[in-house]
């Protein structure tokens, strides 16, 4: 019997509860909270890498362009998504504006403006995980029905994954859709694309475009989107990936760790697992994005319906910035000061 709806849960999202438990048992983890200026240098390198690739491929055959986009550009663009993610959580600079500008810089080689929009919607994904009207990571119902649980539908979904994500925005009516920052993001990407076309030509733009679609779509890297929250083991909502591609994906696979401690930068996420192994090693996790990618394509028991949804928003304010670890750390310091 094929699924025709999401899995409903009355339980609160699991991460804030686990954050509190881990900090109580392993208080030293709070010392990992902070910024990583090195992320900005990684952004500069990756942007330069993609521009160099576009320049080298500007007069090459289409076989070279497609092959380079799939084997190299996709990994660079995927890494840039992780950099945008770090900027979204303000994990690069202390200044919020500097983080947002860093995210826009990382977005440029991807051509399609998404950094500011991602910030707006991703934070709500953390604060309201599983709440359909606020969590853009959840598929639309029509999207799940359209794709169904068959191979060809899933192939189409991977091929056009960025477009399906864009369609979800209309569902999140409580979130402000457009402002000056989004306008700046759009203007920067349009000018960048125009500059690449003018100075390097259409094949350079094609390389960057294909890199973008491969990085989030029909590629083993696409397994990441299934890894994070699709139900492959009972009703566990969030899964980590502990495999070799974390080396080129800036530890984005440590997803349970990140949801539990969103104020800790990418380079210190493995330390969370090591210090609180009793919590994370008992959770189901993935060791191969490639294996998961093909399992999702061929396993009819896995579909877009394989997600937990909830109606209980708790007492979380719409303006919540999803920093439970930092907030708990601040509250504890306040209690110590009051006692003294």
PDB file of C-alpha atoms in Angstrom, residues 21 50 62 96 110 121 142 146 159 174 183 196 203 210 218 222 246 267 269 311 313:
ATOM      1  CA  UNK A  21      19.913  17.105  28.028  1.00  0.00           C
ATOM      2  CA  UNK A  50      33.987  28.289 -10.110  1.00  0.00           C
ATOM      3  CA  UNK A  62      29.802  20.479 -24.420  1.00  0.00           C
ATOM      4  CA  UNK A  96      24.853  40.220  11.029  1.00  0.00           C
ATOM      5  CA  UNK A 110      25.169  29.702  -8.425  1.00  0.00           C
ATOM      6  CA  UNK A 121      12.988  30.317   5.454  1.00  0.00           C
ATOM      7  CA  UNK A 142       0.550  18.546  -4.556  1.00  0.00           C
ATOM      8  CA  UNK A 146       2.670  14.545  -8.396  1.00  0.00           C
ATOM      9  CA  UNK A 159      16.135  17.219 -11.898  1.00  0.00           C
ATOM     10  CA  UNK A 174       3.422  34.313   7.577  1.00  0.00           C
ATOM     11  CA  UNK A 183      16.418  42.924  -4.076  1.00  0.00           C
ATOM     12  CA  UNK A 196      30.167  36.189 -16.958  1.00  0.00           C
ATOM     13  CA  UNK A 203      29.314  28.273 -22.347  1.00  0.00           C
ATOM     14  CA  UNK A 210      24.716  22.943 -14.778  1.00  0.00           C
ATOM     15  CA  UNK A 218      20.199  14.267 -10.052  1.00  0.00           C
ATOM     16  CA  UNK A 222      21.187  14.824  -3.989  1.00  0.00           C
ATOM     17  CA  UNK A 246      31.788  15.465   4.599  1.00  0.00           C
ATOM     18  CA  UNK A 267      34.382  22.778  11.713  1.00  0.00           C
ATOM     19  CA  UNK A 269      30.381  19.648  14.578  1.00  0.00           C
ATOM     20  CA  UNK A 311       0.427  21.086  14.094  1.00  0.00           C
ATOM     21  CA  UNK A 313       3.862  25.103  17.193  1.00  0.00           C
TER      22      UNK A 313
END
